[in-house]
PDB file of C-alpha atoms in Angstrom:
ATOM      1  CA  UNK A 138     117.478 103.567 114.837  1.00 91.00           C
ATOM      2  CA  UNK A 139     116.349 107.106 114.127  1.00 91.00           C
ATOM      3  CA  UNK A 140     115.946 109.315 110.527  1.00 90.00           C
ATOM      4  CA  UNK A 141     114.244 112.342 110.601  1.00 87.00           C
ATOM      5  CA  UNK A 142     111.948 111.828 114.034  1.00 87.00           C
ATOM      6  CA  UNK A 143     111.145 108.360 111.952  1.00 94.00           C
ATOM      7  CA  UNK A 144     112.101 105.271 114.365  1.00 95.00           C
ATOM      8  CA  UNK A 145     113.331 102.195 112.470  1.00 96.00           C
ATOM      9  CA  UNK A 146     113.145  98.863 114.122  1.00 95.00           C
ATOM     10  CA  UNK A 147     114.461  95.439 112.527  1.00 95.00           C
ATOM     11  CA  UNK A 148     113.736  92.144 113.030  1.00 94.00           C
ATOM     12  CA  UNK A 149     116.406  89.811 111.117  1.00 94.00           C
ATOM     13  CA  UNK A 150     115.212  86.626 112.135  1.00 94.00           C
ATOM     14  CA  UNK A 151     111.528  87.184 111.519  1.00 92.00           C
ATOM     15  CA  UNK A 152     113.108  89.088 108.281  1.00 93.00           C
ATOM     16  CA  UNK A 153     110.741  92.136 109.057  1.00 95.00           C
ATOM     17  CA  UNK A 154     111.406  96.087 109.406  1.00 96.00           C
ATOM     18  CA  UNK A 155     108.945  98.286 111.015  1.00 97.00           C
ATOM     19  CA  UNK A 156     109.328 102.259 110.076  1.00 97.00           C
ATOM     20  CA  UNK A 157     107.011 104.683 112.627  1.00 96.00           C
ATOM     21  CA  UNK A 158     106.672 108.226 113.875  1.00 96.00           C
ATOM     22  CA  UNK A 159     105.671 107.717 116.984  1.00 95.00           C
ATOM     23  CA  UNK A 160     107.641 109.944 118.939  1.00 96.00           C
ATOM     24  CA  UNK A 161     106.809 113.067 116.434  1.00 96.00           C
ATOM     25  CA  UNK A 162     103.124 112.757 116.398  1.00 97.00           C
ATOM     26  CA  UNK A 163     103.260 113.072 120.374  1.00 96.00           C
ATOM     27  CA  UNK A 164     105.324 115.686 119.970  1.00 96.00           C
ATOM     28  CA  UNK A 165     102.472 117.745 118.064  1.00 96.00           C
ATOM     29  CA  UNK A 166     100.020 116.497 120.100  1.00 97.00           C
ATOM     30  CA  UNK A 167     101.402 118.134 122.988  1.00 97.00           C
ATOM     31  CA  UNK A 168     102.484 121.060 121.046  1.00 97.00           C
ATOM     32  CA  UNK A 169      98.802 121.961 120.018  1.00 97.00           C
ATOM     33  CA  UNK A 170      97.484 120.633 123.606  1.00 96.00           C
ATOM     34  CA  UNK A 171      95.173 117.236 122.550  1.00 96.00           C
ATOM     35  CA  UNK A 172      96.928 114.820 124.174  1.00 95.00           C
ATOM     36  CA  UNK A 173      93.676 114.876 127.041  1.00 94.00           C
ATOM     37  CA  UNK A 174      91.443 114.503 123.772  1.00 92.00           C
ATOM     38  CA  UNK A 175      89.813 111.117 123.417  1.00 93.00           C
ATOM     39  CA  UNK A 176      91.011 109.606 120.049  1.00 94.00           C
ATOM     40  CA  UNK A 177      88.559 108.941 117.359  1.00 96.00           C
ATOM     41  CA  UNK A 178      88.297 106.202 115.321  1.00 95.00           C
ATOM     42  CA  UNK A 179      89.005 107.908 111.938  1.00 96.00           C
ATOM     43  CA  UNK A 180      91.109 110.918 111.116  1.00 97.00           C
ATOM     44  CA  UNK A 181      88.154 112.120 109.018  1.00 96.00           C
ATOM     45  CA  UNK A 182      84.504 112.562 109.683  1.00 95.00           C
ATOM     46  CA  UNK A 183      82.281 111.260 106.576  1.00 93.00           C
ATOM     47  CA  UNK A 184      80.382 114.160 106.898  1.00 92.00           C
ATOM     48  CA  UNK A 185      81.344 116.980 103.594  1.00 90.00           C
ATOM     49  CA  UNK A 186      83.520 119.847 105.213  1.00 92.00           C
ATOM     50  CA  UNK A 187      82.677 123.313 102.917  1.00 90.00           C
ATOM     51  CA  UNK A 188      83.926 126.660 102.627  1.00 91.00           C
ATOM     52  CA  UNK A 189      83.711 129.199 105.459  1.00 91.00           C
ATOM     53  CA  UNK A 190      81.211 131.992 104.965  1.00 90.00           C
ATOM     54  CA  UNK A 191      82.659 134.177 107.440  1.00 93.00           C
ATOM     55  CA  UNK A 192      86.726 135.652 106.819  1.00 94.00           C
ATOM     56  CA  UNK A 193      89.144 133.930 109.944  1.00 94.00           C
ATOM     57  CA  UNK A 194      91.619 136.157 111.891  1.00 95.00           C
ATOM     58  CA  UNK A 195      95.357 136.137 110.984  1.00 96.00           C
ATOM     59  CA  UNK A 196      95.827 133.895 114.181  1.00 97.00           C
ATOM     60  CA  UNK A 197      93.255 132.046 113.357  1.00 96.00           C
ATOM     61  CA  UNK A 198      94.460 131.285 109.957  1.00 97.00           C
ATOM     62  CA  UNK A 199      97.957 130.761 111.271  1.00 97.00           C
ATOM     63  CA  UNK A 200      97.130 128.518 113.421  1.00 97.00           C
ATOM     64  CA  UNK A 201      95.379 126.185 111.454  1.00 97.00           C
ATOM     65  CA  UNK A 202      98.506 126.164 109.051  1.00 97.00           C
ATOM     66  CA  UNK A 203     100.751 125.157 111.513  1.00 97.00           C
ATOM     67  CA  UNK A 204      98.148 122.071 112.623  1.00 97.00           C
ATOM     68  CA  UNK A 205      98.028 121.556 108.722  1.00 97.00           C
ATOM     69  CA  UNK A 206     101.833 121.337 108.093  1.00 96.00           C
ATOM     70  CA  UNK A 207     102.112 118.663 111.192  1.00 96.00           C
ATOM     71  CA  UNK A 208      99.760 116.321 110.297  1.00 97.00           C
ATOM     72  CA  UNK A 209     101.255 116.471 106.166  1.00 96.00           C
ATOM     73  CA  UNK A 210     104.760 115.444 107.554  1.00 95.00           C
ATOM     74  CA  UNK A 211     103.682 112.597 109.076  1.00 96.00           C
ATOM     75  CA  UNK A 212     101.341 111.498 106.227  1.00 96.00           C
ATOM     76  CA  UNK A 213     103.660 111.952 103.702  1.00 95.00           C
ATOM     77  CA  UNK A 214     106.078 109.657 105.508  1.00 95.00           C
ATOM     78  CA  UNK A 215     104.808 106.886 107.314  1.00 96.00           C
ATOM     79  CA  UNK A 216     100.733 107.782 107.950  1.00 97.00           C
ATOM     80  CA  UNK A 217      98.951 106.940 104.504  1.00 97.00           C
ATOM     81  CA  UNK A 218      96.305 106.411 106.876  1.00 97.00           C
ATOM     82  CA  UNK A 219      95.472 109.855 107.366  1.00 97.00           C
ATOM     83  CA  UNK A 220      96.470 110.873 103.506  1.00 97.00           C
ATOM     84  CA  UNK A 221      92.916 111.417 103.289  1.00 97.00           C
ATOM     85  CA  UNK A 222      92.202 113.822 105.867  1.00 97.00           C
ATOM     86  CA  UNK A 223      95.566 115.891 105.160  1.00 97.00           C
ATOM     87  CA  UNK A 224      94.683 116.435 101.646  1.00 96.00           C
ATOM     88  CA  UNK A 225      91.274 117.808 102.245  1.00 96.00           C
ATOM     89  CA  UNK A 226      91.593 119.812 105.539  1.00 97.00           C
ATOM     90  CA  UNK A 227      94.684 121.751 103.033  1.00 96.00           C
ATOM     91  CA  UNK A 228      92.008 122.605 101.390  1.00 94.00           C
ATOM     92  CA  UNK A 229      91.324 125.648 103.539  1.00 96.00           C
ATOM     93  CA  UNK A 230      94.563 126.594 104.597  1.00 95.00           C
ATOM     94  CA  UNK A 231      93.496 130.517 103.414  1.00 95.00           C
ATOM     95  CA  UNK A 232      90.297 131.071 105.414  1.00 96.00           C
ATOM     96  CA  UNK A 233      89.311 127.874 107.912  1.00 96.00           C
ATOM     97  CA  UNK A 234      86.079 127.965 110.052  1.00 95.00           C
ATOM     98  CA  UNK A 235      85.669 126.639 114.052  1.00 95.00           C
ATOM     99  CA  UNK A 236      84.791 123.505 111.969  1.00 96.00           C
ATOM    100  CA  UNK A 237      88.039 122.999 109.882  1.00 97.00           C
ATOM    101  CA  UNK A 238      89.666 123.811 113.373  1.00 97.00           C
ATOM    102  CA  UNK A 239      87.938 121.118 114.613  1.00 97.00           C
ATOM    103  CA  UNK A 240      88.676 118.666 111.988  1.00 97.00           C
ATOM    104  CA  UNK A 241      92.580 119.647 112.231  1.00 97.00           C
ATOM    105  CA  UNK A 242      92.329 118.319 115.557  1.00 97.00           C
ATOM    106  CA  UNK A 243      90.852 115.349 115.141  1.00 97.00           C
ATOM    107  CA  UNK A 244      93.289 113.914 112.665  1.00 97.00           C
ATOM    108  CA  UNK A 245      95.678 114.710 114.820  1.00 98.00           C
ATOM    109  CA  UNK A 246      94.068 113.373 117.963  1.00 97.00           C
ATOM    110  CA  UNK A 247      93.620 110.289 115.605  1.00 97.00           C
ATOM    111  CA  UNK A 248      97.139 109.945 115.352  1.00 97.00           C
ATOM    112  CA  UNK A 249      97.517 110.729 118.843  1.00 97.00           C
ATOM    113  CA  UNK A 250      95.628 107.953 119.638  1.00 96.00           C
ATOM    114  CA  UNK A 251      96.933 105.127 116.805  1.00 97.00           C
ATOM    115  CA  UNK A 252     100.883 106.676 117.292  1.00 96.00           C
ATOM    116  CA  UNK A 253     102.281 102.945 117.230  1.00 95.00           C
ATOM    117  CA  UNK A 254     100.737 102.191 114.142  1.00 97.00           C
ATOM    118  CA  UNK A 255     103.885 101.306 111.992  1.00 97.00           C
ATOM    119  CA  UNK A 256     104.346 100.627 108.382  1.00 97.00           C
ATOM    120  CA  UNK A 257     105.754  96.882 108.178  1.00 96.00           C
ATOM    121  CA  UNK A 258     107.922  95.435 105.736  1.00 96.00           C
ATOM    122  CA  UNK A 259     108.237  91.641 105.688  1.00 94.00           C
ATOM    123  CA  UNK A 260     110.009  88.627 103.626  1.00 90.00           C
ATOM    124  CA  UNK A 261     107.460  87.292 100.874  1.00 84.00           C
ATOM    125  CA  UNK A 262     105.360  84.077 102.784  1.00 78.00           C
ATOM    126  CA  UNK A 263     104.493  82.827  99.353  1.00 77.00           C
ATOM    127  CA  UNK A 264     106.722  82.566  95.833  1.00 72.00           C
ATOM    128  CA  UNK A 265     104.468  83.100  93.580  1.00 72.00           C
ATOM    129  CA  UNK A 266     103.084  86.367  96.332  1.00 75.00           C
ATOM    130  CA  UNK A 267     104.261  89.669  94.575  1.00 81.00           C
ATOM    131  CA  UNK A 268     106.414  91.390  95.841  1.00 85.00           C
ATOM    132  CA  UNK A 269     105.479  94.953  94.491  1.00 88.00           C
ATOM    133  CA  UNK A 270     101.501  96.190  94.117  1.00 90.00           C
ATOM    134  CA  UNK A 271      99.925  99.296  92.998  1.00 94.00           C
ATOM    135  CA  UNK A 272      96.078 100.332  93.050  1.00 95.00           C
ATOM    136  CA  UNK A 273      95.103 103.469  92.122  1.00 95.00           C
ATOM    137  CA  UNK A 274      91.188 105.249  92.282  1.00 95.00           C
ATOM    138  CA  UNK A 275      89.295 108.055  91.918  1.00 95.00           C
ATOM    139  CA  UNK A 276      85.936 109.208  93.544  1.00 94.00           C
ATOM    140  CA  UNK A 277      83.954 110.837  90.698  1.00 94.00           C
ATOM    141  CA  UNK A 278      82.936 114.423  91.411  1.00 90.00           C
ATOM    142  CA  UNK A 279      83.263 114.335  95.186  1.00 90.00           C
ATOM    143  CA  UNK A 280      83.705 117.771  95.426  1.00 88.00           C
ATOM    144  CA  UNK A 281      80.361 119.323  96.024  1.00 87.00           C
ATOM    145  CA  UNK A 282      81.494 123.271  95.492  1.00 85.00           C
ATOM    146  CA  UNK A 283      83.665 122.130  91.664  1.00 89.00           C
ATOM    147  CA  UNK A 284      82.816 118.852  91.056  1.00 92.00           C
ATOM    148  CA  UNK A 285      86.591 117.787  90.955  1.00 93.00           C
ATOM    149  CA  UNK A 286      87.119 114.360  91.584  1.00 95.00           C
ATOM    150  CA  UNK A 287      89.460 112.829  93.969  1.00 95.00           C
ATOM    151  CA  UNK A 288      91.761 110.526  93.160  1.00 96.00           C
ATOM    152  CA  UNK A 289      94.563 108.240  94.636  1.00 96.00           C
ATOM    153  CA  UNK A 290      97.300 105.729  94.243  1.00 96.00           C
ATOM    154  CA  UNK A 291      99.184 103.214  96.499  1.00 96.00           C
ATOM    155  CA  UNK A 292     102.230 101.559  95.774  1.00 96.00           C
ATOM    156  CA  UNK A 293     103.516  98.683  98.172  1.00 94.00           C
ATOM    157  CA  UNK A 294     107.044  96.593  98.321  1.00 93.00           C
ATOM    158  CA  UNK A 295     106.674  93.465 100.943  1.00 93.00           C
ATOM    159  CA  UNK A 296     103.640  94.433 101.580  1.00 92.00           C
ATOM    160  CA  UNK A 297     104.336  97.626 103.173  1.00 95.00           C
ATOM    161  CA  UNK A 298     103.444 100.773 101.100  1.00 96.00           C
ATOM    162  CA  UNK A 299     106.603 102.774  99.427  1.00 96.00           C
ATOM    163  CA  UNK A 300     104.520 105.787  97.926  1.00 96.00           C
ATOM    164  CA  UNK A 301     100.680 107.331  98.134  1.00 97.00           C
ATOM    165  CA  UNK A 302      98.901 110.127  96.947  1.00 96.00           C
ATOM    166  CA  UNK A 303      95.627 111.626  97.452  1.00 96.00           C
ATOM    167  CA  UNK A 304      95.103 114.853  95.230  1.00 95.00           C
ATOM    168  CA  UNK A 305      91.976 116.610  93.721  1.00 94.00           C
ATOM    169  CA  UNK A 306      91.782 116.077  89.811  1.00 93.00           C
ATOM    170  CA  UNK A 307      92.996 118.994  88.173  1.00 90.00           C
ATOM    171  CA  UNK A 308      90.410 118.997  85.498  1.00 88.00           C
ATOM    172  CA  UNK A 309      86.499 118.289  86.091  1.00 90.00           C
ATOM    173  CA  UNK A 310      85.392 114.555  83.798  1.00 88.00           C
ATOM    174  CA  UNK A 311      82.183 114.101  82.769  1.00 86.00           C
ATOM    175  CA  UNK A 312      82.039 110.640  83.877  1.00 87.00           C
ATOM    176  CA  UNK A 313      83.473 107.947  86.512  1.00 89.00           C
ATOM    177  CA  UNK A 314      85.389 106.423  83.323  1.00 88.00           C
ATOM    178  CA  UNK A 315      87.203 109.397  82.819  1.00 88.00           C
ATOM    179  CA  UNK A 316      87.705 110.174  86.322  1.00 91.00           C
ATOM    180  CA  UNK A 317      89.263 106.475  86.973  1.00 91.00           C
ATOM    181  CA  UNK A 318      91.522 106.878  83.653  1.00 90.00           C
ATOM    182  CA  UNK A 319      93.058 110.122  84.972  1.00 90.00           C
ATOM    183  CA  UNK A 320      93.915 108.542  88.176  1.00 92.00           C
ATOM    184  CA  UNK A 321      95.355 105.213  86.203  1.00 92.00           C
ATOM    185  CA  UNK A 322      97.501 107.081  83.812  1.00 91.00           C
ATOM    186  CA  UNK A 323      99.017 109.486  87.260  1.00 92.00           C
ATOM    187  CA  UNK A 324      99.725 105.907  89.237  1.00 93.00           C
ATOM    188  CA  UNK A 325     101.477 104.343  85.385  1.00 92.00           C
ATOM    189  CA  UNK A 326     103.729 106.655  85.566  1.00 92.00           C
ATOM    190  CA  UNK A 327     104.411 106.468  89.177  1.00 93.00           C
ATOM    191  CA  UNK A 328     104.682 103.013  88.505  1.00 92.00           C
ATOM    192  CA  UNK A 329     107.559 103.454  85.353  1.00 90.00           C
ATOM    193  CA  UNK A 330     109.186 105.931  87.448  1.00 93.00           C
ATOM    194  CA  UNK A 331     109.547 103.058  89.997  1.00 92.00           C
ATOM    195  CA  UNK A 332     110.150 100.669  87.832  1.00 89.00           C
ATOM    196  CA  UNK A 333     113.732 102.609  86.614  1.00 91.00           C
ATOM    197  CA  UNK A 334     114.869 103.395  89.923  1.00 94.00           C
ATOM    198  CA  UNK A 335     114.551  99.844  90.814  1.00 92.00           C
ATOM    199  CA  UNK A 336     116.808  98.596  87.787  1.00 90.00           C
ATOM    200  CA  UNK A 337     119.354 101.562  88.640  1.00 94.00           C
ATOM    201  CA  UNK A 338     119.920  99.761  92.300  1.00 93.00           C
ATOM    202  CA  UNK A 339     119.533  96.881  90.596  1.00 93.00           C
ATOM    203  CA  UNK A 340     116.445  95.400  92.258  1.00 89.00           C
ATOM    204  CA  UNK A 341     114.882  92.920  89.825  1.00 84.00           C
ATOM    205  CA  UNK A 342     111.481  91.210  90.333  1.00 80.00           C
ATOM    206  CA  UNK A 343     110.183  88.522  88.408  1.00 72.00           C
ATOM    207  CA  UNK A 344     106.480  89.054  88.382  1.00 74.00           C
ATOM    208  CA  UNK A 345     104.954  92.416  86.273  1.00 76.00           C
ATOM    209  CA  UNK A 346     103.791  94.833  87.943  1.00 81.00           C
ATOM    210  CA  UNK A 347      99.605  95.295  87.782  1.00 87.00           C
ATOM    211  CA  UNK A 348      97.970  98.292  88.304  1.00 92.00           C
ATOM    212  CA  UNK A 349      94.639  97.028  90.758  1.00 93.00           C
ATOM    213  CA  UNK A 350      91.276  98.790  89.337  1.00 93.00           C
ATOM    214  CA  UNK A 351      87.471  98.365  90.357  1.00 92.00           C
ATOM    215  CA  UNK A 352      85.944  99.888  87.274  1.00 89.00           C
ATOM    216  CA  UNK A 353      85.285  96.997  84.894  1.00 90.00           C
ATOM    217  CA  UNK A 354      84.087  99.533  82.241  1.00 87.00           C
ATOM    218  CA  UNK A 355      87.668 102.040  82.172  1.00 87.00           C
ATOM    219  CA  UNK A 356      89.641  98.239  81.896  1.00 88.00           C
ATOM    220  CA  UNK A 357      87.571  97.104  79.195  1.00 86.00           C
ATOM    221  CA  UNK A 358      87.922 100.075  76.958  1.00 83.00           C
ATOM    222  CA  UNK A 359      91.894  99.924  78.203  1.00 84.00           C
ATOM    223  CA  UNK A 360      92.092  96.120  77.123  1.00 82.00           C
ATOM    224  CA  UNK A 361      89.292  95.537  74.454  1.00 75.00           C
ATOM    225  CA  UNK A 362      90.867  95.779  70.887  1.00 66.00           C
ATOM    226  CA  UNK A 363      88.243  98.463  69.139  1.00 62.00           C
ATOM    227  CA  UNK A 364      87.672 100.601  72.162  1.00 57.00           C
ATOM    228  CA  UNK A 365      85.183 103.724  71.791  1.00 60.00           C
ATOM    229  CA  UNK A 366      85.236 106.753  75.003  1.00 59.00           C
ATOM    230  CA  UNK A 367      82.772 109.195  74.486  1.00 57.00           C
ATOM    231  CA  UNK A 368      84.506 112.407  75.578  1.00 58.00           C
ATOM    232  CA  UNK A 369      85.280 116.073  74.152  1.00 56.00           C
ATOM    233  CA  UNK A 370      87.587 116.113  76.948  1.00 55.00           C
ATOM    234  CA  UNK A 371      91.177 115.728  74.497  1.00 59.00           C
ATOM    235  CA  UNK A 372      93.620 115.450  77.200  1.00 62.00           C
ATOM    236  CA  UNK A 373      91.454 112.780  78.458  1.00 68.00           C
ATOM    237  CA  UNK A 374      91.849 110.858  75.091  1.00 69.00           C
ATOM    238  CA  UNK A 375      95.238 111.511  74.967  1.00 72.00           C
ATOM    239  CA  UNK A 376      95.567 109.670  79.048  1.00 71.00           C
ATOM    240  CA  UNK A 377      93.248 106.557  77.204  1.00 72.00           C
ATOM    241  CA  UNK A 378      95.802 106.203  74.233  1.00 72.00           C
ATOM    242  CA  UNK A 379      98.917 106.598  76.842  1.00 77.00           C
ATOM    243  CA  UNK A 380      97.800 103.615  78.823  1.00 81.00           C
ATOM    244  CA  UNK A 381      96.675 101.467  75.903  1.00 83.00           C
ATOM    245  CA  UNK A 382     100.097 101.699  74.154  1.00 82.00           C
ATOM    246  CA  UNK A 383     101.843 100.883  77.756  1.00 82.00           C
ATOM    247  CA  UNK A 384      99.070  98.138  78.617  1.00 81.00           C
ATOM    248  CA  UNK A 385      99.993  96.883  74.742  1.00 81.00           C
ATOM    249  CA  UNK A 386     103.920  97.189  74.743  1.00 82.00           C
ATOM    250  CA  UNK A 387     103.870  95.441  78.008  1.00 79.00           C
ATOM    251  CA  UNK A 388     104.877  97.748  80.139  1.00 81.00           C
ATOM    252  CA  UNK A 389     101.878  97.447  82.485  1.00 84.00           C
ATOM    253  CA  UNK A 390      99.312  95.246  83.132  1.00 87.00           C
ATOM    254  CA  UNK A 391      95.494  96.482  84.659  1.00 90.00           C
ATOM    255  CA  UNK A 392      94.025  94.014  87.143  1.00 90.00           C
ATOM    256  CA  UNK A 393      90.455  93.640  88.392  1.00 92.00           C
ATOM    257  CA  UNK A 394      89.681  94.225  92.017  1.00 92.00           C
ATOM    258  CA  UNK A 395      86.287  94.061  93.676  1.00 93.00           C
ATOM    259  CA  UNK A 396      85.821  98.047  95.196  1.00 90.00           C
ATOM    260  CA  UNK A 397      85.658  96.211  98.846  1.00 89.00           C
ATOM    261  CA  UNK A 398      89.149  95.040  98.202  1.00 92.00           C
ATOM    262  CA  UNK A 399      90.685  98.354  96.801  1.00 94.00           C
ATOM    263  CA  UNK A 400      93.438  99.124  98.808  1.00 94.00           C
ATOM    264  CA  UNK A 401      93.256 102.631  97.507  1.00 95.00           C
ATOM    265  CA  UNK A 402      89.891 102.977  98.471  1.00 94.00           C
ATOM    266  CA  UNK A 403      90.898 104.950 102.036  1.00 95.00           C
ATOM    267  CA  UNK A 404      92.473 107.498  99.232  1.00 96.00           C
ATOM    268  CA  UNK A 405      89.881 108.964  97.657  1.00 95.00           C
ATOM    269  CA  UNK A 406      87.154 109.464 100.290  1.00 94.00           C
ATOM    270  CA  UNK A 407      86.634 109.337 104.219  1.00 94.00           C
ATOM    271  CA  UNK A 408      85.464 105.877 105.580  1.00 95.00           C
ATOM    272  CA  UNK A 409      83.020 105.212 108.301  1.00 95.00           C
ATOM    273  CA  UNK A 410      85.557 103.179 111.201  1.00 95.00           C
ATOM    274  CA  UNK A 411      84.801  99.396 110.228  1.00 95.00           C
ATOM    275  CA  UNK A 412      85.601  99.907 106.743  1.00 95.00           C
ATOM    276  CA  UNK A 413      88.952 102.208 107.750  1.00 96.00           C
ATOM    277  CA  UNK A 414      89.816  99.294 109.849  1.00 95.00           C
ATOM    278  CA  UNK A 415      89.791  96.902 106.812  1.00 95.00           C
ATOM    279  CA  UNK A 416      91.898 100.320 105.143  1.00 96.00           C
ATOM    280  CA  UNK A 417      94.732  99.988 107.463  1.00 96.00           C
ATOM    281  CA  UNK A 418      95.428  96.191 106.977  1.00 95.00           C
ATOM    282  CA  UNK A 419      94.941  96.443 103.299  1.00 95.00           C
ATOM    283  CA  UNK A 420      97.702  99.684 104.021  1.00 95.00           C
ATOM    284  CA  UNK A 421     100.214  97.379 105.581  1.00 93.00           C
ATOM    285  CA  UNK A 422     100.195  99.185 108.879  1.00 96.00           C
ATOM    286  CA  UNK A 423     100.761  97.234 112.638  1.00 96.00           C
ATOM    287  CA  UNK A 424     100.035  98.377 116.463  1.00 95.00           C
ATOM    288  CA  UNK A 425     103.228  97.740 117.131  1.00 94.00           C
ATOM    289  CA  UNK A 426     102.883  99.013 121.110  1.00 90.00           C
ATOM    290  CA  UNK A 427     103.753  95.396 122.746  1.00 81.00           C
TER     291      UNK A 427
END
């Protein structure tokens, strides 16, 4: 019933598991004293959070870490809601500002205020549904200060999600081709790596597995059999070739999605609430309070 402050619930007739951390996120709610806060609608305000100009106080600084290192423990495990928010507010783990503060505590009041929000795992409804997805994305030079990009991946099993990431690029592109190709080539091999560990316990699926994308021009020159990428960015090349001898051998197949539908979308940048709500269905996550 219990791993790790993660509470596992199981439904064998309905053939459905739910995984959440409800009991944890209260727990750091309380701890940090925002339980009387009212919850916002997103972890993450769309408004660009930048650098402090001022230096913050050792206690300061401290504790801002420790609000930092909550919220990552629950969105590395079963929150891929609040990925987002986690990944950016690190940025500023050295020096925050009464702002960053601020932001800290509203992903956490977020959470607060959504703690019954479960991953769910269910029995396929349809055969030919699969049973494993992954989408992966990029938002192209989001970073105001650098100009890295953002990028993300999602992978889901029975429609609940297994693995996420959102990371800044570690390299600045010179385009949103290159930007989406770095972000492909990190969720293909997330996707391989996957792929293995599911044939060592044997678990064997009969449909591929497709990588979703909403940039029609990085799947053409991925698919299209005299492709041309206009880059003096090498390692960039080198990510294009990768996934065009994968995409050829079989090994993975690139699908089409319309940017609306990306379920990676939530990954890469913060949402106003009505397209977060859309986020957490396409996530796989359930109120499961009643």
């Amino acid at each position: 019933s219990w791993f790790l402050g993660i509470r596992i619930i199981r439904d064998r007739s309905q053939k459905k598991l739910w995984l959440c951390q409800d009991s944890y996120i209260k727990k750091i709610a309380a701890t940090f004293h925002l339980t009387d806060r009212k919850p916002p609608a997103t972890p993450l305000a769309v408004e660009e959070l930048v650098l402090n100009n001022r230096q913050a106080t050792p206690q300061e600084i401290y504790l801002y870490q420790r609000k930092v290192g909550s919220l990552l423990y629950a969105t590395t495990i079963t929150r891929p809601d609040a990925a987002r928010a986690a990944n950016k507010l690190s940025e500023f783990l050295q020096n925050p500002s009464a702002r960053h503060q601020d932001a800290v505590d509203r992903a956490i009041s977020y959470l607060y205020g959504t703690n019954a929000l479960a991953i769910e795992y269910s029995a396929l409804s349809d055969p030919d549904q699969s049973a494993i997805d992954c989408a992966g994305d990029a938002a192209f030079a989001d970073d105001p200060a650098t100009r890295y990009s953002t990028e993300g991946y999602l992978l889901k099993l029975f429609n609940g999600p297994i693995d996420w990431r959102s990371t800044k690029q570690k390299t600045v592109t010179t385009s949103s081709t290159e930007a989406e190709l770095l972000a492909l080539s990190h969720a293909a091999k997330e996707v391989i790596w996957w792929k293995r560990l599911f044939q060592a316990i044997q678990l064997n699926f009969s449909q591929d597995i497709s990588i979703l994308c909403d940039n029609r021009q990085t799947i053409r020159l991925l698919t299209a059999e005299t492709p041309q990428i206009n880059t003096k960015l090498k390692h960039i090349d080198i990510h294009n070739h990768w996934l065009r001898q994968e995409i050829a051998n079989g090994v993975l197949q690139i699908q089409w999605v319309p940017t609306a539908e990306m379920p990676a979308d939530g990954l890469t940048k913060a949402l106003p609430r009505q397209r977060f709500e859309i986020f957490i269905k396409q996530l796989g996550l359930v109120d499961i309070s009643n």
